[in-house]
Amino acid sequence: MLGLKSTTNPEWAKIVEANLGAFLTDHAFAEQKAAAGGFSLIISYSEETELVKALSEYTIEETEHFKLVHDFMTARGFKLGRDTKSNYAAHLLKFFPKTKDRIESLVSRCLIAALIEARSCERFKTLADYTSDKELEQFYRDLIASEAGHYSQFLKFAKSYQDKNVVDKKWDELLTYEAIYMETQGKTPLVHG
Ligand SMILES: [Fe+2]
Ligand SMILES: [Fe+2]
C-alpha cells in the first residue's frame, strides 16, 4: 500500500481494540504533531510560496483531524491522556545524514512526512479492515483518503526540489529502512508503534 514494503499483522488491530483509549490518545497527538510539522516547515521555508500555500491547508486539516479524534474519544468516555515521544519518527529522522544544505534538508523532511502519512494510512486501513466495531471502522475509513492525499503531496514536493531519479532512490531506500524497523513493531496500541 502506497509503496510501503511491509504490512501490519492484523493482530495489531486486536491490541488497539483492547486499548482504545491509549490508541486514540496517540492518534490525537499524531494529528497535532503533523500540524506542528507543517508549521515548522512554513517557518523554515517561508519563501517557498507553493509549499507554504499547501501547508496552510495541511495544518488546518491536521488540526481538524485532532478535533475529530478528540471528539470521538470523549464521546466514547475517554479523556485525552499524556503524550509520549514517537520512537517511529525519531528512528526515521536518523536515516538522512545531517546537512546544512537547505534544499537537501527540505527533501528529507518531505520524504519523512510522506512516509509517516503513508504508514498512518496503512494502519488506519488495517484497523478498519479487522475491527468488529462498525463505528470505529467508519471513523478510520473516513480519514484514509485525506492522509493518502497528504502522502502524495509531500512526495510530489520532494520531487519538485531535486532530480526525480535522485529522490526516487532516496525514497526507495527510506522505505526499506522503515520496513526493517516495522518488522519489530505492531505489538503496542500506537499508530506507528
Ligand atoms: Fe491527519
Ligand atoms: Fe496527514
Coordinates of N, CA, C and O and ligand atoms in Angstrom, one line a residue:
M1 N 0.8 -1.2 0.0 CA 0.0 0.0 0.0 C 0.9 1.3 0.0 O 1.8 1.4 0.8
L2 N 0.6 2.2 -0.9 CA 1.4 3.4 -1.0 C 2.9 3.2 -1.1 O 3.7 4.0 -0.6
G3 N 3.3 2.1 -1.7 CA 4.7 1.8 -1.8 C 5.4 1.2 -0.6 O 6.6 0.9 -0.6
L4 N 4.7 1.1 0.5 CA 5.3 0.5 1.7 C 5.8 -0.9 1.5 O 5.2 -1.6 0.7
K5 N 6.9 -1.2 2.1 CA 7.5 -2.5 1.9 C 7.2 -3.5 3.0 O 7.8 -4.6 3.1
S6 N 6.3 -3.2 4.0 CA 5.9 -4.1 5.0 C 4.4 -3.9 5.3 O 3.9 -2.8 5.1
T7 N 3.8 -4.9 5.7 CA 2.3 -4.9 6.1 C 2.1 -5.2 7.5 O 2.8 -6.1 8.0
T8 N 1.2 -4.5 8.2 CA 1.0 -4.7 9.6 C 0.2 -6.0 9.8 O -0.8 -6.3 9.1
N9 N 0.6 -6.8 10.8 CA -0.1 -8.0 11.2 C -1.4 -7.6 11.7 O -1.5 -6.8 12.6
P10 N -2.5 -8.3 11.2 CA -3.9 -7.9 11.7 C -4.1 -8.1 13.2 O -5.0 -7.5 13.8
E11 N -3.2 -8.8 13.9 CA -3.2 -9.0 15.4 C -3.1 -7.6 16.0 O -3.6 -7.4 17.1
W12 N -2.4 -6.7 15.4 CA -2.3 -5.3 15.9 C -3.6 -4.7 16.2 O -3.8 -4.0 17.2
A13 N -4.6 -4.9 15.3 CA -6.0 -4.3 15.4 C -6.6 -4.8 16.7 O -7.4 -4.0 17.4
K14 N -6.4 -6.0 17.1 CA -6.9 -6.6 18.4 C -6.3 -5.8 19.6 O -7.0 -5.5 20.5
I15 N -5.0 -5.6 19.5 CA -4.3 -4.8 20.6 C -4.9 -3.4 20.7 O -5.2 -2.9 21.8
V16 N -5.2 -2.8 19.5 CA -5.8 -1.5 19.5 C -7.2 -1.5 20.2 O -7.5 -0.7 21.1
E17 N -8.0 -2.5 19.8 CA -9.4 -2.6 20.3 C -9.4 -2.8 21.8 O -10.2 -2.2 22.5
A18 N -8.4 -3.5 22.3 CA -8.3 -3.8 23.8 C -7.7 -2.6 24.5 O -7.8 -2.6 25.8
N19 N -7.2 -1.6 23.8 CA -6.5 -0.5 24.5 C -6.9 0.8 23.7 O -6.1 1.6 23.4
L20 N -8.2 0.9 23.5 CA -8.7 2.0 22.6 C -8.4 3.4 23.1 O -8.0 4.3 22.3
G21 N -8.5 3.6 24.4 CA -8.2 5.0 24.9 C -6.8 5.4 24.7 O -6.5 6.5 24.2
A22 N -5.8 4.5 24.9 CA -4.4 4.7 24.7 C -4.2 5.0 23.2 O -3.4 5.9 22.8
F23 N -4.8 4.2 22.3 CA -4.6 4.4 20.9 C -5.1 5.7 20.4 O -4.4 6.4 19.7
L24 N -6.3 6.1 20.9 CA -6.9 7.4 20.4 C -6.1 8.5 20.9 O -5.9 9.6 20.2
T25 N -5.5 8.4 22.1 CA -4.6 9.5 22.6 C -3.4 9.6 21.7 O -3.0 10.7 21.3
D26 N -2.8 8.5 21.4 CA -1.6 8.5 20.5 C -2.0 9.1 19.1 O -1.3 9.9 18.6
H27 N -3.2 8.7 18.6 CA -3.6 9.2 17.3 C -3.8 10.7 17.4 O -3.4 11.4 16.5
A28 N -4.5 11.1 18.4 CA -4.8 12.6 18.6 C -3.5 13.4 18.5 O -3.4 14.4 17.8
F29 N -2.5 12.9 19.3 CA -1.2 13.6 19.3 C -0.5 13.5 18.0 O 0.2 14.4 17.6
A30 N -0.7 12.4 17.3 CA -0.1 12.3 16.0 C -0.6 13.3 15.0 O 0.1 13.9 14.2
E31 N -1.9 13.6 15.1 CA -2.5 14.7 14.3 C -1.9 16.0 14.6 O -1.6 16.9 13.8
Q32 N -1.8 16.3 15.9 CA -1.3 17.5 16.4 C 0.2 17.7 15.9 O 0.6 18.8 15.5
K33 N 1.0 16.6 16.0 CA 2.4 16.7 15.6 C 2.5 16.9 14.1 O 3.4 17.6 13.6
A34 N 1.5 16.4 13.3 CA 1.5 16.6 11.9 C 1.3 18.1 11.6 O 2.1 18.7 10.8
A35 N 0.3 18.7 12.3 CA 0.1 20.1 12.1 C 1.3 20.9 12.5 O 1.7 21.8 11.8
A36 N 1.9 20.5 13.7 CA 3.1 21.3 14.2 C 4.3 21.1 13.1 O 5.0 22.1 12.9
G37 N 4.4 20.0 12.5 CA 5.4 19.7 11.5 C 5.2 20.7 10.3 O 6.1 21.2 9.7
G38 N 3.9 20.9 9.9 CA 3.6 21.8 8.8 C 4.0 23.2 9.2 O 4.6 23.9 8.4
F39 N 3.7 23.6 10.4 CA 4.0 25.0 10.8 C 5.5 25.2 10.8 O 6.1 26.2 10.4
S40 N 6.2 24.1 11.2 CA 7.7 24.2 11.3 C 8.3 24.4 9.9 O 9.2 25.1 9.7
L41 N 7.7 23.6 8.9 CA 8.2 23.8 7.5 C 7.9 25.2 7.0 O 8.7 25.8 6.3
I42 N 6.8 25.7 7.4 CA 6.4 27.1 6.9 C 7.5 28.1 7.5 O 7.9 29.0 6.7
I43 N 7.8 27.9 8.7 CA 8.8 28.8 9.4 C 10.2 28.7 8.7 O 10.8 29.7 8.4
S44 N 10.6 27.4 8.4 CA 11.9 27.2 7.8 C 12.0 27.6 6.3 O 13.1 27.9 5.8
Y45 N 10.9 27.5 5.6 CA 10.9 27.7 4.1 C 9.8 28.7 3.7 O 9.1 28.4 2.8
S46 N 9.8 29.8 4.4 CA 8.8 30.8 4.1 C 8.8 31.3 2.7 O 7.7 31.8 2.2
E47 N 9.9 31.3 2.0 CA 10.0 31.8 0.6 C 9.4 30.8 -0.4 O 9.2 31.2 -1.6
E48 N 9.1 29.6 0.0 CA 8.6 28.6 -1.0 C 7.1 28.7 -1.0 O 6.4 28.0 -0.4
T49 N 6.7 29.7 -1.9 CA 5.2 30.1 -1.9 C 4.3 28.9 -2.1 O 3.3 28.8 -1.4
E50 N 4.5 28.0 -3.1 CA 3.6 26.9 -3.3 C 3.6 26.0 -2.1 O 2.5 25.5 -1.8
L51 N 4.7 25.7 -1.5 CA 4.8 24.9 -0.4 C 4.0 25.5 0.8 O 3.2 24.8 1.5
V52 N 4.2 26.8 1.0 CA 3.5 27.5 2.1 C 2.0 27.4 1.9 O 1.3 27.2 2.9
K53 N 1.6 27.6 0.7 CA 0.1 27.6 0.4 C -0.4 26.2 0.7 O -1.5 26.1 1.4
A54 N 0.3 25.2 0.3 CA -0.2 23.8 0.6 C -0.2 23.5 2.1 O -1.1 22.9 2.6
L55 N 0.9 24.0 2.7 CA 1.0 23.7 4.2 C 0.0 24.4 5.0 O -0.4 24.0 6.1
S56 N -0.5 25.6 4.5 CA -1.5 26.3 5.1 C -2.8 25.5 5.2 O -3.5 25.4 6.3
E57 N -3.1 24.8 4.1 CA -4.3 23.9 4.1 C -4.0 22.7 5.0 O -4.9 22.3 5.7
Y58 N -2.8 22.2 4.8 CA -2.4 21.0 5.6 C -2.6 21.1 7.1 O -3.1 20.3 7.8
T59 N -2.1 22.3 7.6 CA -2.1 22.5 9.1 C -3.5 22.6 9.5 O -3.9 22.1 10.6
I60 N -4.4 23.2 8.7 CA -5.8 23.3 9.1 C -6.5 21.8 9.1 O -7.1 21.5 10.1
E61 N -6.2 21.1 8.1 CA -6.7 19.7 8.0 C -6.3 18.9 9.2 O -7.1 18.1 9.8
E62 N -5.0 18.9 9.5 CA -4.5 18.1 10.6 C -5.1 18.6 11.9 O -5.3 17.7 12.8
T63 N -5.3 19.9 12.1 CA -5.9 20.4 13.3 C -7.3 19.9 13.4 O -7.8 19.5 14.5
E64 N -8.0 19.9 12.2 CA -9.4 19.3 12.2 C -9.4 17.9 12.6 O -10.3 17.4 13.3
H65 N -8.4 17.1 12.1 CA -8.3 15.7 12.5 C -8.1 15.5 14.0 O -8.7 14.7 14.6
F66 N -7.3 16.4 14.5 CA -7.1 16.3 16.0 C -8.5 16.5 16.7 O -8.8 15.7 17.6
K67 N -9.2 17.5 16.2 CA -10.5 17.7 16.9 C -11.5 16.5 16.7 O -12.1 16.1 17.6
L68 N -11.5 16.0 15.4 CA -12.3 14.8 15.2 C -12.0 13.6 16.1 O -12.9 13.0 16.7
V69 N -10.7 13.4 16.3 CA -10.3 12.3 17.2 C -10.6 12.6 18.6 O -11.1 11.7 19.3
H70 N -10.4 13.8 19.0 CA -10.7 14.2 20.4 C -12.2 14.1 20.7 O -12.6 13.6 21.7
D71 N -13.0 14.6 19.7 CA -14.5 14.5 19.9 C -14.9 13.0 19.9 O -15.8 12.6 20.7
F72 N -14.3 12.2 19.1 CA -14.6 10.7 19.1 C -14.3 10.1 20.4 O -15.1 9.3 21.0
M73 N -13.1 10.4 20.9 CA -12.7 9.8 22.2 C -13.5 10.2 23.3 O -13.9 9.4 24.2
T74 N -13.9 11.5 23.4 CA -14.7 11.9 24.5 C -16.1 11.4 24.5 O -16.7 11.0 25.5
A75 N -16.6 11.2 23.2 CA -18.0 10.6 23.0 C -17.9 9.2 23.5 O -19.0 8.7 24.0
R76 N -16.8 8.5 23.5 CA -16.7 7.2 23.9 C -16.3 7.1 25.4 O -16.1 6.0 26.0
G77 N -16.2 8.3 26.1 CA -16.0 8.3 27.5 C -14.5 8.3 27.9 O -14.1 8.1 29.0
F78 N -13.6 8.5 26.9 CA -12.2 8.6 27.1 C -11.7 10.0 27.3 O -12.3 10.9 26.7
K79 N -10.7 10.2 28.1 CA -10.0 11.5 28.2 C -8.7 11.5 27.5 O -8.1 10.4 27.5
L80 N -8.3 12.6 26.9 CA -7.0 12.6 26.2 C -5.9 12.4 27.3 O -5.9 13.1 28.3
G81 N -5.1 11.4 27.1 CA -4.0 11.1 28.0 C -2.8 12.0 27.7 O -2.9 12.9 27.0
R82 N -1.7 11.6 28.4 CA -0.5 12.4 28.2 C 0.2 11.9 26.9 O 0.1 10.7 26.6
D83 N 0.9 12.8 26.2 CA 1.6 12.4 25.0 C 2.9 11.6 25.4 O 3.5 11.8 26.4
T84 N 3.2 10.7 24.5 CA 4.5 10.0 24.6 C 5.4 10.3 23.4 O 4.8 10.6 22.3
K85 N 6.7 10.2 23.5 CA 7.5 10.5 22.4 C 7.4 9.4 21.3 O 7.1 8.3 21.6
S86 N 7.4 9.8 20.0 CA 7.3 8.9 19.0 C 8.6 8.3 18.6 O 9.5 9.0 18.0
N87 N 8.9 7.0 18.9 CA 10.1 6.3 18.5 C 10.2 6.2 17.0 O 11.3 6.2 16.5
Y88 N 9.0 6.1 16.4 CA 9.0 5.9 14.9 C 9.6 7.1 14.2 O 10.5 7.0 13.4
A89 N 9.1 8.3 14.5 CA 9.6 9.5 13.9 C 11.1 9.7 14.2 O 11.9 10.0 13.3
A90 N 11.4 9.4 15.5 CA 12.9 9.6 15.9 C 13.7 8.6 15.0 O 14.8 9.0 14.6
H91 N 13.2 7.4 14.8 CA 14.0 6.5 14.0 C 14.1 6.9 12.6 O 15.2 6.8 12.0
L92 N 13.1 7.4 12.0 CA 13.1 7.9 10.6 C 14.1 9.1 10.4 O 14.8 9.1 9.5
L93 N 14.1 9.9 11.4 CA 15.0 11.1 11.4 C 16.4 10.8 11.3 O 17.2 11.5 10.8
K94 N 16.8 9.6 11.8 CA 18.2 9.1 11.8 C 18.6 8.7 10.4 O 19.8 8.4 10.2
F95 N 17.7 8.4 9.5 CA 18.0 7.9 8.2 C 18.9 8.8 7.4 O 19.8 8.4 6.7
F96 N 18.5 10.1 7.3 CA 19.2 11.0 6.5 C 20.3 11.7 7.2 O 20.1 12.2 8.4
P97 N 21.5 11.8 6.6 CA 22.6 12.4 7.3 C 22.3 13.9 7.6 O 21.6 14.5 6.7
K98 N 22.8 14.5 8.7 CA 22.5 15.9 8.9 C 23.2 16.7 7.8 O 24.3 16.4 7.4
T99 N 22.6 17.8 7.4 CA 23.1 18.6 6.3 C 22.8 20.1 6.6 O 21.8 20.4 7.2
K100 N 23.7 21.0 6.1 CA 23.4 22.4 6.2 C 22.8 22.9 4.9 O 22.4 24.1 4.8
D101 N 22.7 22.0 3.9 CA 22.1 22.3 2.6 C 20.6 22.4 2.8 O 19.9 21.4 3.1
R102 N 20.0 23.6 2.6 CA 18.6 23.8 3.0 C 17.7 22.9 2.1 O 16.6 22.4 2.5
I103 N 18.0 22.8 0.8 CA 17.1 22.0 -0.1 C 17.2 20.5 0.2 O 16.2 19.8 0.2
E104 N 18.4 20.1 0.4 CA 18.7 18.7 0.8 C 17.8 18.4 2.0 O 17.1 17.3 2.1
S105 N 17.9 19.3 3.0 CA 17.1 19.1 4.2 C 15.6 19.1 4.0 O 14.8 18.3 4.6
L106 N 15.2 20.0 3.1 CA 13.7 20.1 2.8 C 13.2 18.8 2.1 O 12.2 18.3 2.5
V107 N 14.0 18.2 1.2 CA 13.6 17.0 0.6 C 13.5 15.9 1.6 O 12.6 15.1 1.6
S108 N 14.5 15.8 2.5 CA 14.5 14.8 3.6 C 13.2 14.9 4.4 O 12.5 13.9 4.7
R109 N 12.9 16.1 4.8 CA 11.7 16.4 5.6 C 10.4 16.0 4.9 O 9.5 15.5 5.5
C110 N 10.4 16.3 3.6 CA 9.2 16.0 2.8 C 9.0 14.4 2.7 O 7.9 13.9 2.8
L111 N 10.2 13.8 2.5 CA 10.1 12.3 2.4 C 9.7 11.6 3.7 O 8.9 10.7 3.7
I112 N 10.2 12.1 4.8 CA 9.8 11.6 6.1 C 8.4 11.8 6.4 O 7.6 10.9 6.8
A113 N 7.9 13.0 6.0 CA 6.5 13.4 6.2 C 5.6 12.5 5.4 O 4.6 12.0 5.8
A114 N 6.0 12.2 4.1 CA 5.3 11.4 3.2 C 5.1 10.0 3.8 O 4.1 9.3 3.7
L115 N 6.2 9.5 4.3 CA 6.2 8.1 4.9 C 5.4 8.0 6.1 O 4.6 7.0 6.3
I116 N 5.4 9.0 7.0 CA 4.6 9.0 8.2 C 3.1 9.0 7.8 O 2.3 8.2 8.3
E117 N 2.8 9.8 6.8 CA 1.4 9.8 6.3 C 1.0 8.4 5.7 O -0.1 7.9 5.9
A118 N 1.9 7.8 4.9 CA 1.6 6.5 4.2 C 1.4 5.5 5.3 O 0.5 4.7 5.2
R119 N 2.3 5.4 6.3 CA 2.1 4.4 7.3 C 0.8 4.6 8.1 O 0.1 3.7 8.5
S120 N 0.5 5.9 8.4 CA -0.8 6.2 9.0 C -2.0 5.6 8.3 O -2.8 4.9 8.8
C121 N -1.9 5.8 6.9 CA -3.0 5.2 6.1 C -3.1 3.7 6.2 O -4.1 3.1 6.3
E122 N -1.9 3.1 6.2 CA -1.8 1.6 6.2 C -2.4 1.1 7.6 O -3.1 0.1 7.6
R123 N -2.1 1.8 8.6 CA -2.5 1.4 10.0 C -4.1 1.7 10.1 O -4.8 0.8 10.6
F124 N -4.5 2.8 9.6 CA -6.0 3.1 9.6 C -6.8 2.0 8.9 O -7.8 1.6 9.3
K125 N -6.2 1.6 7.7 CA -6.9 0.6 6.9 C -6.9 -0.7 7.6 O -7.9 -1.4 7.6
T126 N -5.8 -1.1 8.2 CA -5.7 -2.3 8.9 C -6.7 -2.4 10.0 O -7.5 -3.4 10.2
L127 N -6.8 -1.3 10.8 CA -7.8 -1.2 11.9 C -9.2 -1.3 11.3 O -10.1 -2.1 11.8
A128 N -9.5 -0.5 10.2 CA -10.9 -0.5 9.6 C -11.2 -1.9 9.1 O -12.3 -2.4 9.3
D129 N -10.2 -2.6 8.5 CA -10.5 -3.9 7.9 C -10.7 -5.0 9.0 O -11.4 -6.0 8.7
Y130 N -10.1 -4.9 10.1 CA -10.1 -6.0 11.1 C -10.9 -5.8 12.4 O -11.1 -6.7 13.1
T131 N -11.4 -4.5 12.6 CA -12.2 -4.3 13.8 C -13.6 -4.8 13.6 O -14.1 -4.8 12.5
S132 N -14.2 -5.2 14.7 CA -15.6 -5.6 14.6 C -16.5 -4.4 15.1 O -17.8 -4.6 15.1
D133 N -15.9 -3.3 15.4 CA -16.6 -2.1 15.9 C -17.0 -1.3 14.7 O -16.1 -0.6 14.1
K134 N -18.2 -1.3 14.2 CA -18.6 -0.6 13.0 C -18.4 0.9 13.0 O -18.0 1.5 11.9
E135 N -18.6 1.5 14.1 CA -18.4 3.0 14.2 C -17.0 3.3 14.1 O -16.6 4.3 13.4
L136 N -16.1 2.5 14.8 CA -14.7 2.7 14.7 C -14.2 2.5 13.3 O -13.4 3.3 12.7
E137 N -14.7 1.5 12.6 CA -14.3 1.2 11.2 C -14.6 2.4 10.3 O -13.7 2.8 9.6
Q138 N -15.8 2.9 10.4 CA -16.2 4.1 9.6 C -15.4 5.3 9.9 O -14.9 6.0 9.0
F139 N -15.1 5.5 11.2 CA -14.3 6.7 11.6 C -12.9 6.6 10.9 O -12.4 7.6 10.3
Y140 N -12.3 5.4 10.9 CA -11.0 5.3 10.2 C -11.0 5.3 8.7 O -10.2 5.9 8.1
R141 N -12.1 4.7 8.2 CA -12.2 4.7 6.7 C -12.3 6.2 6.2 O -11.8 6.5 5.1
D142 N -13.0 7.0 6.9 CA -13.2 8.4 6.5 C -11.9 9.2 6.5 O -11.8 10.2 5.8
L143 N -10.9 8.8 7.3 CA -9.7 9.5 7.4 C -8.6 9.1 6.3 O -7.7 9.8 6.0
I144 N -8.8 7.9 5.8 CA -7.8 7.3 4.9 C -7.5 8.2 3.7 O -6.4 8.5 3.3
A145 N -8.6 8.7 3.0 CA -8.4 9.5 1.8 C -7.6 10.7 2.0 O -6.7 11.1 1.3
S146 N -7.9 11.4 3.1 CA -7.2 12.6 3.5 C -5.7 12.4 3.7 O -4.8 13.1 3.2
E147 N -5.4 11.3 4.5 CA -4.0 11.0 4.8 C -3.3 10.6 3.5 O -2.1 10.9 3.3
A148 N -4.0 9.9 2.6 CA -3.3 9.5 1.4 C -3.0 10.7 0.5 O -2.0 10.7 -0.2
G149 N -3.9 11.7 0.6 CA -3.6 12.9 -0.2 C -2.4 13.6 0.4 O -1.6 14.2 -0.4
H150 N -2.2 13.6 1.7 CA -1.0 14.2 2.3 C 0.2 13.5 1.9 O 1.2 14.1 1.6
Y151 N 0.2 12.2 1.8 CA 1.3 11.4 1.4 C 1.7 11.8 0.0 O 2.9 12.1 -0.3
S152 N 0.7 11.9 -0.9 CA 1.1 12.2 -2.3 C 1.6 13.6 -2.4 O 2.6 13.9 -3.2
Q153 N 1.1 14.5 -1.7 CA 1.5 15.9 -1.7 C 3.0 16.1 -1.3 O 3.8 16.7 -1.9
F154 N 3.3 15.4 -0.2 CA 4.7 15.5 0.3 C 5.7 14.9 -0.7 O 6.8 15.4 -0.9
L155 N 5.3 13.8 -1.3 CA 6.2 13.1 -2.2 C 6.3 14.0 -3.5 O 7.4 14.1 -4.0
K156 N 5.3 14.6 -3.9 CA 5.3 15.5 -5.1 C 6.2 16.7 -4.8 O 7.1 17.0 -5.6
F157 N 6.1 17.3 -3.6 CA 7.0 18.4 -3.3 C 8.5 17.9 -3.2 O 9.4 18.6 -3.8
A158 N 8.8 16.8 -2.7 CA 10.1 16.3 -2.6 C 10.7 16.2 -4.0 O 11.8 16.7 -4.3
K159 N 9.9 15.7 -5.0 CA 10.4 15.5 -6.3 C 10.5 16.9 -7.1 O 11.1 16.9 -8.1
S160 N 9.8 17.9 -6.6 CA 9.9 19.2 -7.2 C 11.2 20.0 -6.8 O 11.5 20.9 -7.5
Y161 N 11.8 19.5 -5.8 CA 13.0 20.3 -5.3 C 14.4 19.6 -5.7 O 15.4 20.2 -5.5
Q162 N 14.3 18.4 -6.2 CA 15.5 17.7 -6.6 C 15.2 16.8 -7.8 O 14.1 16.5 -8.0
D163 N 16.3 16.3 -8.4 CA 16.1 15.4 -9.6 C 15.3 14.2 -9.2 O 15.5 13.6 -8.1
K164 N 14.3 13.9 -10.0 CA 13.3 12.9 -9.7 C 14.0 11.5 -9.4 O 13.6 10.8 -8.5
N165 N 15.0 11.2 -10.2 CA 15.7 9.9 -10.0 C 16.4 9.8 -8.7 O 16.4 8.8 -8.0
V166 N 17.0 11.0 -8.3 CA 17.7 11.0 -7.0 C 16.7 10.8 -5.9 O 16.9 10.1 -4.9
V167 N 15.5 11.5 -6.0 CA 14.5 11.4 -5.0 C 13.9 10.0 -4.9 O 13.7 9.4 -3.9
D168 N 13.7 9.4 -6.1 CA 13.1 8.1 -6.2 C 14.1 7.1 -5.4 O 13.6 6.2 -4.7
K169 N 15.4 7.3 -5.6 CA 16.3 6.3 -5.0 C 16.3 6.5 -3.5 O 16.3 5.5 -2.7
K170 N 16.3 7.8 -3.0 CA 16.2 8.0 -1.6 C 14.9 7.4 -1.0 O 14.9 6.9 0.1
W171 N 13.8 7.6 -1.7 CA 12.5 7.2 -1.2 C 12.5 5.6 -1.1 O 12.1 5.1 -0.1
D172 N 13.1 5.0 -2.1 CA 13.2 3.5 -2.1 C 14.0 3.0 -0.9 O 13.6 2.1 -0.2
E173 N 15.1 3.7 -0.6 CA 16.0 3.3 0.5 C 15.3 3.6 1.8 O 15.5 2.8 2.8
L174 N 14.6 4.7 1.9 CA 13.9 5.0 3.1 C 12.8 4.0 3.4 O 12.6 3.6 4.6
L175 N 12.1 3.6 2.4 CA 11.0 2.5 2.5 C 11.6 1.2 3.1 O 11.0 0.6 3.9
T176 N 12.8 0.8 2.6 CA 13.4 -0.4 3.0 C 13.8 -0.2 4.5 O 13.6 -1.1 5.3
Y177 N 14.4 0.9 4.9 CA 14.8 1.2 6.2 C 13.6 1.1 7.2 O 13.7 0.5 8.3
E178 N 12.5 1.7 6.7 CA 11.3 1.7 7.6 C 10.7 0.3 7.7 O 10.3 -0.1 8.8
A179 N 10.7 -0.4 6.6 CA 10.1 -1.8 6.7 C 10.9 -2.7 7.7 O 10.3 -3.5 8.4
I180 N 12.2 -2.5 7.7 CA 13.0 -3.3 8.6 C 12.6 -3.0 10.1 O 12.4 -3.9 10.9
Y181 N 12.4 -1.7 10.3 CA 12.0 -1.3 11.7 C 10.6 -1.8 12.0 O 10.4 -2.3 13.1
M182 N 9.7 -1.7 11.0 CA 8.3 -2.1 11.3 C 8.2 -3.6 11.6 O 7.2 -4.0 12.2
E183 N 9.1 -4.4 11.1 CA 9.1 -5.9 11.4 C 9.1 -6.1 12.9 O 8.6 -7.1 13.4
T184 N 9.7 -5.2 13.7 CA 9.8 -5.4 15.1 C 8.6 -4.7 15.8 O 8.5 -4.8 17.1
Q185 N 7.7 -4.1 15.1 CA 6.6 -3.3 15.7 C 5.3 -4.1 15.6 O 5.2 -5.3 15.3
G186 N 4.2 -3.4 15.9 CA 2.8 -4.0 15.8 C 2.4 -4.7 17.1 O 1.4 -5.4 17.1
K187 N 3.1 -4.4 18.2 CA 2.8 -5.0 19.5 C 2.2 -4.1 20.5 O 1.9 -4.4 21.6
T188 N 2.1 -2.8 20.1 CA 1.6 -1.8 21.0 C 0.4 -1.0 20.4 O 0.3 -0.9 19.2
P189 N -0.5 -0.4 21.2 CA -1.7 0.3 20.6 C -1.3 1.7 20.2 O -1.8 2.7 20.7
L190 N -0.3 1.8 19.3 CA 0.1 3.1 18.8 C 0.0 3.1 17.3 O 0.2 2.1 16.6
V191 N -0.3 4.3 16.7 CA -0.5 4.4 15.3 C 0.8 3.9 14.5 O 0.7 3.2 13.5
H192 N 2.0 4.3 15.0 CA 3.2 4.0 14.3 C 4.1 3.0 15.1 O 5.2 2.8 14.9
G193 N 3.5 2.4 16.2 CA 4.3 1.5 17.0 C 4.0 0.1 16.8 O 3.2 -0.3 16.0
Ligands
FE1 FE -4.4 13.7 9.8
FE2 FE -2.0 13.7 7.4

